């Protein structure tokens, strides 16, 4: 009987101890609660500083591609784009329909003409094709009495040859205006006396800006499109 009472007392004590344990404080539950505390905002969330997402502080920069290549123009060189207004036909009274393209005509010693001839009566006034200045007054065996005019930017030289004479008072470094009379049609140099004309050429000047050096370009399309 004594042993039975002791066994009953032990069972009762074990049940009491089992019910007194707080299973909410187990290690697993404590870890879960701790992790929730890190993710759940505080009660005064309105006063808490909002966290900035990582993407906002370190934005993803898109790959920078080079700009598309500009197309290379294969259009022919055009002085018309460089001059405003356009070039004037340099012989008084002449219009576009009076002109002929003789730029590539053959000349003596295997040369090309590199100019155009504007036929006119001897003594017809010769006019400056654009603004600029007289760079050089010169006499040569082939060109006879000549004028070299530079444009205002000193990029182009305009060459007038076979002149009968200069207008009175013309001088080197003298400023010129488009349409100003500068000389007279003639046949000096190697031109035929039976065919007086103005030999007119345009040269793209080199870096040295020498009146006797340059690259010839065809004046015909520039003058023919100017309308006179």
CSV table of C-alpha atoms in Angstrom, one decimal:
chain,number,residue,atom,x,y,z
A,1,UNK,CA,0.0,0.0,0.0
A,2,UNK,CA,2.9,2.3,0.8
A,3,UNK,CA,4.4,1.7,-2.6
A,4,UNK,CA,1.1,2.3,-4.4
A,5,UNK,CA,0.6,5.7,-2.7
A,6,UNK,CA,4.2,6.7,-3.6
A,7,UNK,CA,3.6,5.8,-7.3
A,8,UNK,CA,0.4,7.8,-7.4
A,9,UNK,CA,2.1,10.8,-5.9
A,10,UNK,CA,4.9,10.6,-8.5
A,11,UNK,CA,2.4,10.5,-11.3
A,12,UNK,CA,0.6,13.6,-10.0
A,13,UNK,CA,3.9,15.5,-9.6
A,14,UNK,CA,4.9,14.7,-13.1
A,15,UNK,CA,1.7,15.9,-14.6
A,16,UNK,CA,2.0,19.1,-12.6
A,17,UNK,CA,5.5,19.8,-13.8
A,18,UNK,CA,4.5,19.0,-17.4
A,19,UNK,CA,1.7,21.5,-17.4
A,20,UNK,CA,3.9,24.2,-15.9
A,21,UNK,CA,6.4,24.3,-18.9
A,22,UNK,CA,6.0,27.3,-21.3
A,23,UNK,CA,6.5,25.6,-24.7
A,24,UNK,CA,6.3,29.0,-26.5
A,25,UNK,CA,9.9,29.7,-25.4
A,26,UNK,CA,11.4,26.7,-27.2
A,27,UNK,CA,14.6,27.5,-29.2
A,28,UNK,CA,12.8,27.0,-32.5
A,29,UNK,CA,10.0,29.5,-31.6
A,30,UNK,CA,12.5,32.0,-30.3
A,31,UNK,CA,14.4,32.0,-33.6
A,32,UNK,CA,11.2,32.4,-35.5
A,33,UNK,CA,10.2,35.4,-33.3
A,34,UNK,CA,13.6,36.9,-33.7
A,35,UNK,CA,13.4,36.7,-37.5
A,36,UNK,CA,9.9,38.3,-37.4
A,37,UNK,CA,11.2,41.1,-35.3
A,38,UNK,CA,13.7,42.0,-38.1
A,39,UNK,CA,11.1,42.1,-40.8
A,40,UNK,CA,8.0,43.5,-39.1
A,41,UNK,CA,8.0,47.3,-39.1
A,42,UNK,CA,7.8,49.0,-35.7
A,43,UNK,CA,4.5,50.2,-34.3
A,44,UNK,CA,5.4,53.8,-35.0
A,45,UNK,CA,6.2,53.0,-38.6
A,46,UNK,CA,5.0,56.5,-39.7
A,47,UNK,CA,7.9,58.1,-38.0
A,48,UNK,CA,10.4,55.4,-39.0
A,49,UNK,CA,12.8,56.1,-41.9
A,50,UNK,CA,11.7,54.2,-45.0
A,51,UNK,CA,14.4,51.9,-46.3
A,52,UNK,CA,15.7,52.6,-49.8
A,53,UNK,CA,15.6,49.6,-52.1
A,54,UNK,CA,19.0,48.5,-53.4
A,55,UNK,CA,17.9,49.2,-57.0
A,56,UNK,CA,17.4,52.8,-56.2
A,57,UNK,CA,20.8,53.4,-54.6
A,58,UNK,CA,22.6,51.4,-57.3
A,59,UNK,CA,20.6,51.8,-60.5
A,60,UNK,CA,21.3,49.5,-63.4
A,61,UNK,CA,23.1,51.4,-66.1
A,62,UNK,CA,22.1,50.4,-69.6
A,63,UNK,CA,24.8,49.5,-72.0
A,64,UNK,CA,26.0,52.6,-73.9
A,65,UNK,CA,26.1,52.1,-77.6
A,66,UNK,CA,28.1,54.3,-80.0
A,67,UNK,CA,26.0,56.7,-82.2
A,68,UNK,CA,25.2,55.4,-85.6
A,69,UNK,CA,27.8,56.2,-88.2
A,70,UNK,CA,27.0,59.1,-90.4
A,71,UNK,CA,26.6,58.2,-94.1
A,72,UNK,CA,29.5,59.2,-96.3
A,73,UNK,CA,28.2,61.5,-99.0
A,74,UNK,CA,29.3,60.7,-102.5
A,75,UNK,CA,27.9,63.9,-103.9
A,76,UNK,CA,30.4,65.9,-106.1
A,77,UNK,CA,32.1,69.0,-104.6
A,78,UNK,CA,29.8,72.0,-104.9
A,79,UNK,CA,31.0,75.6,-104.5
A,80,UNK,CA,27.3,76.5,-104.7
A,81,UNK,CA,26.9,75.3,-101.1
A,82,UNK,CA,29.8,77.6,-100.0
A,83,UNK,CA,28.7,80.9,-101.6
A,84,UNK,CA,25.6,83.1,-101.0
A,85,UNK,CA,24.4,84.5,-103.2
A,86,UNK,CA,25.6,82.3,-106.1
A,87,UNK,CA,28.3,83.2,-108.6
A,88,UNK,CA,27.6,85.8,-111.2
A,89,UNK,CA,28.3,85.1,-114.9
A,90,UNK,CA,31.4,87.3,-115.3
A,91,UNK,CA,30.7,88.7,-118.7
A,92,UNK,CA,28.2,91.5,-119.0
A,93,UNK,CA,25.0,90.6,-121.0
A,94,UNK,CA,25.6,86.9,-121.0
A,95,UNK,CA,23.1,84.4,-119.6
A,96,UNK,CA,23.3,80.7,-118.8
A,97,UNK,CA,22.2,79.5,-122.2
A,98,UNK,CA,25.3,81.3,-123.7
A,99,UNK,CA,27.7,79.1,-121.8
A,100,UNK,CA,29.4,76.0,-122.9
A,101,UNK,CA,31.2,73.4,-120.7
A,102,UNK,CA,34.8,73.3,-122.0
A,103,UNK,CA,36.3,72.3,-118.7
A,104,UNK,CA,37.7,69.0,-119.9
A,105,UNK,CA,38.6,70.0,-123.4
A,106,UNK,CA,42.1,69.1,-124.5
A,107,UNK,CA,44.7,71.7,-124.9
A,108,UNK,CA,48.3,71.8,-126.1
A,109,UNK,CA,51.0,69.6,-124.5
A,110,UNK,CA,48.4,67.1,-123.2
A,111,UNK,CA,46.8,69.6,-120.9
A,112,UNK,CA,43.1,69.9,-120.0
A,113,UNK,CA,41.4,73.2,-120.3
A,114,UNK,CA,40.4,73.3,-116.5
A,115,UNK,CA,38.3,76.4,-117.3
A,116,UNK,CA,35.5,77.6,-119.5
A,117,UNK,CA,35.6,80.1,-122.3
A,118,UNK,CA,32.9,82.7,-122.5
A,119,UNK,CA,32.8,84.1,-126.0
A,120,UNK,CA,32.1,87.9,-126.3
A,121,UNK,CA,33.0,90.9,-128.4
A,122,UNK,CA,36.3,92.5,-127.5
A,123,UNK,CA,35.9,95.3,-125.0
A,124,UNK,CA,32.8,93.7,-123.3
A,125,UNK,CA,32.9,94.5,-119.6
A,126,UNK,CA,34.1,91.7,-117.3
A,127,UNK,CA,32.5,91.5,-113.8
A,128,UNK,CA,33.5,90.1,-110.5
A,129,UNK,CA,31.7,86.9,-109.9
A,130,UNK,CA,31.4,87.4,-106.1
A,131,UNK,CA,32.6,89.6,-103.3
A,132,UNK,CA,36.3,89.4,-102.4
A,133,UNK,CA,39.5,91.2,-103.3
A,134,UNK,CA,42.1,91.5,-106.1
A,135,UNK,CA,44.9,89.2,-105.0
A,136,UNK,CA,47.1,89.5,-108.1
A,137,UNK,CA,47.3,91.4,-111.4
A,138,UNK,CA,49.5,89.4,-113.7
A,139,UNK,CA,50.6,89.0,-117.3
A,140,UNK,CA,51.5,85.5,-118.6
A,141,UNK,CA,52.4,84.1,-122.0
A,142,UNK,CA,49.4,81.9,-122.1
A,143,UNK,CA,46.8,83.8,-120.1
A,144,UNK,CA,47.9,87.3,-121.3
A,145,UNK,CA,46.5,90.0,-119.1
A,146,UNK,CA,44.9,88.3,-116.0
A,147,UNK,CA,43.2,88.9,-112.6
A,148,UNK,CA,43.3,86.6,-109.6
A,149,UNK,CA,40.5,87.3,-107.2
A,150,UNK,CA,40.2,85.7,-103.7
A,151,UNK,CA,36.8,85.2,-102.1
A,152,UNK,CA,36.3,86.7,-98.6
A,153,UNK,CA,37.2,83.5,-96.8
A,154,UNK,CA,40.4,83.1,-98.9
A,155,UNK,CA,39.2,79.5,-99.8
A,156,UNK,CA,38.7,80.0,-103.6
A,157,UNK,CA,40.5,81.9,-106.3
A,158,UNK,CA,38.7,83.2,-109.4
A,159,UNK,CA,40.9,83.6,-112.5
A,160,UNK,CA,40.1,85.9,-115.4
A,161,UNK,CA,42.3,85.7,-118.4
A,162,UNK,CA,42.9,87.0,-122.0
A,163,UNK,CA,41.7,90.5,-120.9
A,164,UNK,CA,42.0,93.4,-123.2
A,165,UNK,CA,42.6,95.6,-120.2
A,166,UNK,CA,41.8,96.4,-116.6
A,167,UNK,CA,39.2,98.9,-115.5
A,168,UNK,CA,40.9,102.2,-114.6
A,169,UNK,CA,42.3,102.3,-111.1
A,170,UNK,CA,42.2,98.5,-110.4
A,171,UNK,CA,44.9,97.5,-107.9
A,172,UNK,CA,46.1,94.5,-106.0
A,173,UNK,CA,44.4,94.0,-102.5
A,174,UNK,CA,41.5,96.2,-103.7
A,175,UNK,CA,38.2,95.0,-102.3
A,176,UNK,CA,35.6,93.9,-104.8
A,177,UNK,CA,31.9,93.6,-104.8
A,178,UNK,CA,29.9,91.0,-106.8
A,179,UNK,CA,29.0,92.5,-110.2
A,180,UNK,CA,31.7,95.2,-110.0
A,181,UNK,CA,33.4,95.8,-113.4
A,182,UNK,CA,37.1,94.8,-113.3
A,183,UNK,CA,38.2,94.6,-116.9
A,184,UNK,CA,37.4,94.0,-120.6
A,185,UNK,CA,37.1,90.9,-122.8
A,186,UNK,CA,40.1,90.5,-125.1
A,187,UNK,CA,42.4,88.0,-126.8
A,188,UNK,CA,45.8,88.6,-125.1
A,189,UNK,CA,48.2,85.7,-124.4
A,190,UNK,CA,47.7,82.7,-126.6
A,191,UNK,CA,44.0,83.5,-127.5
A,192,UNK,CA,43.1,84.0,-131.2
A,193,UNK,CA,42.5,87.6,-132.2
A,194,UNK,CA,39.6,86.3,-134.2
A,195,UNK,CA,37.9,84.8,-131.2
A,196,UNK,CA,38.0,87.2,-128.2
A,197,UNK,CA,36.7,85.6,-125.0
A,198,UNK,CA,37.0,85.4,-121.3
A,199,UNK,CA,38.9,82.4,-120.0
A,200,UNK,CA,37.4,81.9,-116.5
A,201,UNK,CA,38.6,79.3,-113.9
A,202,UNK,CA,38.0,78.5,-110.2
A,203,UNK,CA,40.7,77.1,-107.9
A,204,UNK,CA,40.4,75.7,-104.4
A,205,UNK,CA,43.3,77.2,-102.6
A,206,UNK,CA,45.8,75.3,-100.6
A,207,UNK,CA,46.8,76.0,-97.0
A,208,UNK,CA,49.4,78.5,-98.1
A,209,UNK,CA,46.9,80.6,-100.0
A,210,UNK,CA,49.1,81.1,-103.0
A,211,UNK,CA,47.5,82.6,-106.0
A,212,UNK,CA,49.5,80.5,-108.5
A,213,UNK,CA,48.5,77.2,-106.8
A,214,UNK,CA,45.2,75.4,-106.4
A,215,UNK,CA,42.9,72.6,-107.5
A,216,UNK,CA,40.7,73.5,-110.4
A,217,UNK,CA,37.0,72.8,-110.2
A,218,UNK,CA,34.5,73.1,-113.0
A,219,UNK,CA,32.9,76.6,-113.2
A,220,UNK,CA,30.2,75.6,-115.7
A,221,UNK,CA,27.5,74.1,-113.4
A,222,UNK,CA,28.0,76.9,-110.9
A,223,UNK,CA,27.5,79.6,-113.4
A,224,UNK,CA,24.9,77.9,-115.5
A,225,UNK,CA,22.7,77.4,-112.4
A,226,UNK,CA,23.1,81.0,-111.2
A,227,UNK,CA,20.8,82.4,-113.8
A,228,UNK,CA,23.2,85.2,-114.7
